[in-house]
PDB file of C-alpha atoms in Angstrom:
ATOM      1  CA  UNK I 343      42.072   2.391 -13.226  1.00 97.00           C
ATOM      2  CA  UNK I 344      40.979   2.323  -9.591  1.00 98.00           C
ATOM      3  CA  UNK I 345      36.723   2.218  -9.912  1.00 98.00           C
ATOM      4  CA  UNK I 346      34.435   3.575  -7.726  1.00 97.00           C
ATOM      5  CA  UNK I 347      30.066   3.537  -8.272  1.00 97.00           C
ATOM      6  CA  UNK I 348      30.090   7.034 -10.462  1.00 97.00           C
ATOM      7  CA  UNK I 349      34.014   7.391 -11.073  1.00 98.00           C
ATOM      8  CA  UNK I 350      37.069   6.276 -11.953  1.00 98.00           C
ATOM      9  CA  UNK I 351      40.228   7.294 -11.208  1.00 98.00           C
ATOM     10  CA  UNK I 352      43.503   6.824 -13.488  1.00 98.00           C
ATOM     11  CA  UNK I 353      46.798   8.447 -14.365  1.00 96.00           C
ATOM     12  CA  UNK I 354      46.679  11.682 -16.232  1.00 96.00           C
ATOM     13  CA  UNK I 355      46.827  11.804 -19.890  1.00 96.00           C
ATOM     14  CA  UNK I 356      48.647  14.443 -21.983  1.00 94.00           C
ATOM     15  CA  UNK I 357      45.268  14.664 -23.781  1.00 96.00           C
ATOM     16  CA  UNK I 358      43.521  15.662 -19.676  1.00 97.00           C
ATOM     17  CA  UNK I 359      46.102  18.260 -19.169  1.00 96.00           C
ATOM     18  CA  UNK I 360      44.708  21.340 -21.506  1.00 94.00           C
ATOM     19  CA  UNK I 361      40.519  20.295 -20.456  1.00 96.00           C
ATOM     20  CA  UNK I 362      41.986  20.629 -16.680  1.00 96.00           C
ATOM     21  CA  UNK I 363      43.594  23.755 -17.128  1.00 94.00           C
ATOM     22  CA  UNK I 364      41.081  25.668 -19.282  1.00 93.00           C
ATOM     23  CA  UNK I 365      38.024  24.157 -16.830  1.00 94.00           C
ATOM     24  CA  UNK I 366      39.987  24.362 -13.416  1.00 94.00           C
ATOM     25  CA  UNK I 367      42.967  26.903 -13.587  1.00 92.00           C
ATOM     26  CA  UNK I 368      41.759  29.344 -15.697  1.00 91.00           C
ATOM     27  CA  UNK I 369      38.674  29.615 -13.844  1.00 88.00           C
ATOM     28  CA  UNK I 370      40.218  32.135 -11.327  1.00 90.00           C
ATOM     29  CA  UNK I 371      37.544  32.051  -8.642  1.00 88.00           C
ATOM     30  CA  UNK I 372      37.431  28.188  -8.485  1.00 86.00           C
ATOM     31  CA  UNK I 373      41.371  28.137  -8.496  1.00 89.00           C
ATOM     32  CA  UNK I 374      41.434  30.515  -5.752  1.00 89.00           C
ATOM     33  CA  UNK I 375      39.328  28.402  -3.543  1.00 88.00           C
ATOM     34  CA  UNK I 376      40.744  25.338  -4.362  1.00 87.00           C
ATOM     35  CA  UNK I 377      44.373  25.621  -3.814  1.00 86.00           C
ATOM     36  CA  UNK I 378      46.729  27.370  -1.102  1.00 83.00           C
ATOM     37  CA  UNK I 379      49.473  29.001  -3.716  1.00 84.00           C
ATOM     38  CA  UNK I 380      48.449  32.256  -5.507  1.00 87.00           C
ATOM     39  CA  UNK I 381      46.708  32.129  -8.986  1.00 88.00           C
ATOM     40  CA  UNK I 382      49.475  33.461 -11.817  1.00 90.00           C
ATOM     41  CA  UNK I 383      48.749  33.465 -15.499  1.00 89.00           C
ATOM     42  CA  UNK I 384      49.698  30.569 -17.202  1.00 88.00           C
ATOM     43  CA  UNK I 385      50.432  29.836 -21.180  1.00 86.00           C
ATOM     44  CA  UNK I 386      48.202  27.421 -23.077  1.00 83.00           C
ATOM     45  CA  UNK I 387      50.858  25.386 -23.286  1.00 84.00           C
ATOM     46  CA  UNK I 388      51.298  21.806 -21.764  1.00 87.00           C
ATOM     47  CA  UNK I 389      54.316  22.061 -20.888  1.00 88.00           C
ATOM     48  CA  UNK I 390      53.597  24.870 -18.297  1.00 87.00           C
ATOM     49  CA  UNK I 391      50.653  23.790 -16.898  1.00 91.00           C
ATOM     50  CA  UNK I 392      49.972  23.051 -13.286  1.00 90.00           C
ATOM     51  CA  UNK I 393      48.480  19.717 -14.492  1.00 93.00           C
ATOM     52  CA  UNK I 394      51.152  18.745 -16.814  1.00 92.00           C
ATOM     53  CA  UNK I 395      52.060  14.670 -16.790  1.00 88.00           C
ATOM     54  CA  UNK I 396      55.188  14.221 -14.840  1.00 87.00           C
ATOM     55  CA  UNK I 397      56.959  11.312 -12.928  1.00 88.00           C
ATOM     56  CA  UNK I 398      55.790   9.664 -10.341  1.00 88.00           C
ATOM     57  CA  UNK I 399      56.808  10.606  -7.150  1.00 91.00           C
ATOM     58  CA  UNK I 400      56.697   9.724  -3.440  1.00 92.00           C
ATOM     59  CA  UNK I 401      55.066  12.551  -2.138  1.00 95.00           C
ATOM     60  CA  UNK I 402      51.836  12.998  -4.112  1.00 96.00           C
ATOM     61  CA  UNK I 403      49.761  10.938  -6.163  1.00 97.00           C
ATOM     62  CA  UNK I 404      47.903  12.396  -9.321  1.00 97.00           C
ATOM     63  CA  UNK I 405      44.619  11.265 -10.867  1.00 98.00           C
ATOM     64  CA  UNK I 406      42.411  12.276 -13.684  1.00 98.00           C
ATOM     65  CA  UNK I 407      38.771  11.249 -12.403  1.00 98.00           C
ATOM     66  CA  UNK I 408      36.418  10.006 -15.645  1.00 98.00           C
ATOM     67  CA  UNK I 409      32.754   9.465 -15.108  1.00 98.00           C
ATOM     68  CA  UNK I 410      31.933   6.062 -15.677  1.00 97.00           C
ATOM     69  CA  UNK I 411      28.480   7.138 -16.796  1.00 95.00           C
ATOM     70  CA  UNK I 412      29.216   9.226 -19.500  1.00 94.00           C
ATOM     71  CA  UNK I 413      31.752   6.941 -21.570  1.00 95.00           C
ATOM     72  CA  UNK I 414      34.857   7.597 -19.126  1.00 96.00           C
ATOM     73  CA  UNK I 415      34.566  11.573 -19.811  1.00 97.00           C
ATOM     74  CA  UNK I 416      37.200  13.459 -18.008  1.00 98.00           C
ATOM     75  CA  UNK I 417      35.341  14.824 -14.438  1.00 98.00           C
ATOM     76  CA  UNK I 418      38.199  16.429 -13.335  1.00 98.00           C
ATOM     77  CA  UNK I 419      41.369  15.949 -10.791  1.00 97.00           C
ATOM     78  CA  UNK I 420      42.211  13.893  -7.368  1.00 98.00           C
ATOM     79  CA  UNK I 421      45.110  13.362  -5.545  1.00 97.00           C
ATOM     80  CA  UNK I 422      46.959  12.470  -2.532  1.00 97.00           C
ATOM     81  CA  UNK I 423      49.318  14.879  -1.251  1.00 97.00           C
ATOM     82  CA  UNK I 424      51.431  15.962   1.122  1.00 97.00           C
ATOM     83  CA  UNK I 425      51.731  12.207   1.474  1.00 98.00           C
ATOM     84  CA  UNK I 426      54.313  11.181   4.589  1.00 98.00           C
ATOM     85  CA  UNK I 427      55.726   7.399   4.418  1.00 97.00           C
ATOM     86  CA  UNK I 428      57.036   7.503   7.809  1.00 98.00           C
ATOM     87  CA  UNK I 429      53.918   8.376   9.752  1.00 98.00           C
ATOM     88  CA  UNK I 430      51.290   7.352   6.784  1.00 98.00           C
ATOM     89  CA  UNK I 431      49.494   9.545   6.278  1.00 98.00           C
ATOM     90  CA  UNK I 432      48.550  12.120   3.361  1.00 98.00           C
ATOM     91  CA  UNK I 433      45.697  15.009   2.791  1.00 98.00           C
ATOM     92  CA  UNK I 434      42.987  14.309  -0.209  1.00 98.00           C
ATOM     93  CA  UNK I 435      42.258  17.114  -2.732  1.00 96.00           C
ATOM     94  CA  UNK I 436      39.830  17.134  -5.602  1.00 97.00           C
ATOM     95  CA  UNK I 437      38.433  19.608  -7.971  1.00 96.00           C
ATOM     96  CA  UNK I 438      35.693  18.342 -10.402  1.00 97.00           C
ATOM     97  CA  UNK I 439      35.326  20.563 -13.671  1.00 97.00           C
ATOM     98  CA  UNK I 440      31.729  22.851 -13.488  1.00 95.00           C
ATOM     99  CA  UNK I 441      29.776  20.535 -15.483  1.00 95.00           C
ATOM    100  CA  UNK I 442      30.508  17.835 -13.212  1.00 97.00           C
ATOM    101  CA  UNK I 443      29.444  19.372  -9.858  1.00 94.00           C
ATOM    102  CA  UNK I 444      25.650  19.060  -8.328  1.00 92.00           C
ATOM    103  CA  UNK I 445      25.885  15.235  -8.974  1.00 92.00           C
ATOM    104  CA  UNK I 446      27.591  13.221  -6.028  1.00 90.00           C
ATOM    105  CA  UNK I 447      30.780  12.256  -7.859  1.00 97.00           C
ATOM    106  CA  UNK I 448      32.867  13.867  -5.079  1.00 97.00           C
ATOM    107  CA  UNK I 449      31.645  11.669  -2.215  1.00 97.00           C
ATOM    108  CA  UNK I 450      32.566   8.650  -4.633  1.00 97.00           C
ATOM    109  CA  UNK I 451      35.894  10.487  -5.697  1.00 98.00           C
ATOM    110  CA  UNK I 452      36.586  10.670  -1.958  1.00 98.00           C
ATOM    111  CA  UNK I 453      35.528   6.742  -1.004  1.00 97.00           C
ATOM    112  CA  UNK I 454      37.688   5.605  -3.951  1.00 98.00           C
ATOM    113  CA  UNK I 455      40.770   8.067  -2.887  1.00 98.00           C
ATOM    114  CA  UNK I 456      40.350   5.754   0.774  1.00 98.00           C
ATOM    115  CA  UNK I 457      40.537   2.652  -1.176  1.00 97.00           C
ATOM    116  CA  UNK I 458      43.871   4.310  -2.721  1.00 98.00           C
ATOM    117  CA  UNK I 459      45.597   5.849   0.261  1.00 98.00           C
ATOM    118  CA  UNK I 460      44.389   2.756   3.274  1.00 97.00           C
ATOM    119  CA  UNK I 461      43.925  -0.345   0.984  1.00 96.00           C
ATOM    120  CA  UNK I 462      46.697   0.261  -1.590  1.00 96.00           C
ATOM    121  CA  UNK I 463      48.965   2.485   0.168  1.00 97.00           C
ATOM    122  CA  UNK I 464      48.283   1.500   3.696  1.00 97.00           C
ATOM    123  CA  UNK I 465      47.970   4.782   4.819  1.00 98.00           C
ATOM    124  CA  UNK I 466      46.910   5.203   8.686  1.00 98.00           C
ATOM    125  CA  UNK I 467      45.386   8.797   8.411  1.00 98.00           C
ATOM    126  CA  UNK I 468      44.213  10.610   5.574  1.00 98.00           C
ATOM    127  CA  UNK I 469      43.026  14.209   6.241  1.00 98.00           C
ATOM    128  CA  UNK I 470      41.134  16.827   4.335  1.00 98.00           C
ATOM    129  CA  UNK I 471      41.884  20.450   4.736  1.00 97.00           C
ATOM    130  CA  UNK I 472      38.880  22.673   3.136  1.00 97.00           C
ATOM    131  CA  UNK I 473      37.712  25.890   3.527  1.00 97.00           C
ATOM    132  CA  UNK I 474      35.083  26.392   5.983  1.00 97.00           C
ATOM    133  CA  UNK I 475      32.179  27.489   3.464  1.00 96.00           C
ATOM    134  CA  UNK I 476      32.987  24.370   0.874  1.00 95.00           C
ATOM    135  CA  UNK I 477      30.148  22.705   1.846  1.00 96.00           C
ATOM    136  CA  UNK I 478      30.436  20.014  -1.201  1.00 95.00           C
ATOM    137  CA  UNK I 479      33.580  18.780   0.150  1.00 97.00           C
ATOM    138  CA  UNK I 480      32.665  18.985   3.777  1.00 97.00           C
ATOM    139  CA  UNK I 481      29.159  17.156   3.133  1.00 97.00           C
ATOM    140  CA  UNK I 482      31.390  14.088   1.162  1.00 97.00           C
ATOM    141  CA  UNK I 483      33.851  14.127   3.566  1.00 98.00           C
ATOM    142  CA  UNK I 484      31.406  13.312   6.332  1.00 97.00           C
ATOM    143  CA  UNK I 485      29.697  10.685   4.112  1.00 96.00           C
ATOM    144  CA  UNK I 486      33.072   8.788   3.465  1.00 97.00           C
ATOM    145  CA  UNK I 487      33.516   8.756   7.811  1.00 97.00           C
ATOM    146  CA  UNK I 488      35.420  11.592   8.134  1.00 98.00           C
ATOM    147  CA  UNK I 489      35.769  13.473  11.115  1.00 98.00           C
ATOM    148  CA  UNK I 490      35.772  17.124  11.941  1.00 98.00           C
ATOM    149  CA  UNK I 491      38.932  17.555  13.905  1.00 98.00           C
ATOM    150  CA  UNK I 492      39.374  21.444  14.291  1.00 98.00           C
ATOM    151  CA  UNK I 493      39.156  24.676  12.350  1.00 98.00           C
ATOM    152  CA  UNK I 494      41.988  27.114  11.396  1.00 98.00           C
ATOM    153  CA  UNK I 495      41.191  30.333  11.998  1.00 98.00           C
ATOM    154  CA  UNK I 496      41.719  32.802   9.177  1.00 97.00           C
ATOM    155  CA  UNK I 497      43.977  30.452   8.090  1.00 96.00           C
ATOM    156  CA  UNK I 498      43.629  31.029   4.157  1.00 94.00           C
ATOM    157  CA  UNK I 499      44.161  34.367   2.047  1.00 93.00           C
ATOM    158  CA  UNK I 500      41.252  33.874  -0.629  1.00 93.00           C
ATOM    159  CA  UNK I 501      40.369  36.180  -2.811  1.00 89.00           C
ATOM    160  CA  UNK I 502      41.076  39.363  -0.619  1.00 91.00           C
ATOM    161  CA  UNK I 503      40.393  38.111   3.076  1.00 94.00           C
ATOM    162  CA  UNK I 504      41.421  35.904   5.000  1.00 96.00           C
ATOM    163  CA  UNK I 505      38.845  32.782   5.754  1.00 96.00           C
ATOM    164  CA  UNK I 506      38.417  29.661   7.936  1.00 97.00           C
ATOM    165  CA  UNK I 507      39.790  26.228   7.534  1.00 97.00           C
ATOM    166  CA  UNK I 508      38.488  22.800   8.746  1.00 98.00           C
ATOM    167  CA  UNK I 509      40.759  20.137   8.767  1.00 98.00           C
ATOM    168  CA  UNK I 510      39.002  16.586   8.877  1.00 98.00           C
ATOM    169  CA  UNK I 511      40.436  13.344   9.707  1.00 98.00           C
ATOM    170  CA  UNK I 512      39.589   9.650   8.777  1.00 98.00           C
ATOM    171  CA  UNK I 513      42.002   6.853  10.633  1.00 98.00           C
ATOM    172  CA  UNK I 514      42.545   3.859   8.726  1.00 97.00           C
ATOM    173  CA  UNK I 515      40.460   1.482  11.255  1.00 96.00           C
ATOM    174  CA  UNK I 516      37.309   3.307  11.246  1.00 96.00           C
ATOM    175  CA  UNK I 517      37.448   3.363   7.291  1.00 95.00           C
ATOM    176  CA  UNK I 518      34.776   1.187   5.774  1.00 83.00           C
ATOM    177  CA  UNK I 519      34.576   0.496   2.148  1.00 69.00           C
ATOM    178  CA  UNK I 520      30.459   1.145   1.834  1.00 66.00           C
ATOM    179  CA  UNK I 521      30.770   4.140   3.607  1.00 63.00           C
ATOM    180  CA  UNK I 522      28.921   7.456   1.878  1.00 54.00           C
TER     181      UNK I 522
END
């Protein structure tokens, strides 16, 4: 398990896979916000879920985040994705379940994602792509080092309109492992 100050991050259980999809998918607004693909209905079943356990693979890198406060109780998801070996780099995503939000675990989530992606993967950019009124991600974002590199315009159909992006950038030399 990688540890952070709040959280920890470590490989998704079979046991994670129903709490993420009941707390995360299901909740249609959230899901919406939180990823580019359109929401579809989904059986309770593991096997079909989004956050099913698969194999590892090269392209993305799956976490279940645990708050190390509350006995290692499942927070919610991280990963790495989009993750590109030749130029090294890969985007950050997280989505904490409801009763984790409000309490600073994403800035942490975020710092211990850098450790991941510069320290273990040696990653030279990571980048965050968010939409423009996710202020929660934006604020830990900033707190980690990133940097506001641009905005998309009406880049992302959500929920019946189309809305803003911001893309943010952290380089792997002005990453610091206090930062936030």
């Amino acid at each position: 398990m990688l540890r952070g100050a709040k959280v920890g991050l470590r490989a998704r259980r079979d046991s994670d896979v129903m709490t993420l999809q009941a707390g995360l998918y299901d909740d249609v607004a959230t899901r919406v916000r939180a990823d580019s693909r359109p929401w579809r209905p989904v059986p309770p079943n593991p096997d079909a879920s989004p956050y099913r356990v698969s194999e590892p693979s090269d392209d993305v890198a799956v976490f279940s985040v645990v708050d190390l406060d509350q006995g290692e109780a499942l927070a919610g998801e991280a990963l790495l994705w989009g993750i590109d070996l030749h130029n090294r780099s890969a985007h950050v995503g997280i989505s904490l379940l409801p009763q984790f939000r409000g309490r600073a675990l994403g800035t942490d989530v975020v710092r211990v994602l850098c450790h991941y992606g510069f320290g273990l993967r040696g990653m030279n950019r990571l980048q965050v792509d968010t939409l423009a009124d996710n202020h929660a991600m934006l604020r830990a974002a900033r707190r980690v080092g990133f940097t506001r590199e641009g905005v998309l315009r009406r880049a992302a159909w959500v929920d019946g309109a189309f809305v803003d992006e911001v893309v943010l950038g952290l380089l792997a030399q002005e990453w610091t492992r206090d930062a936030g």
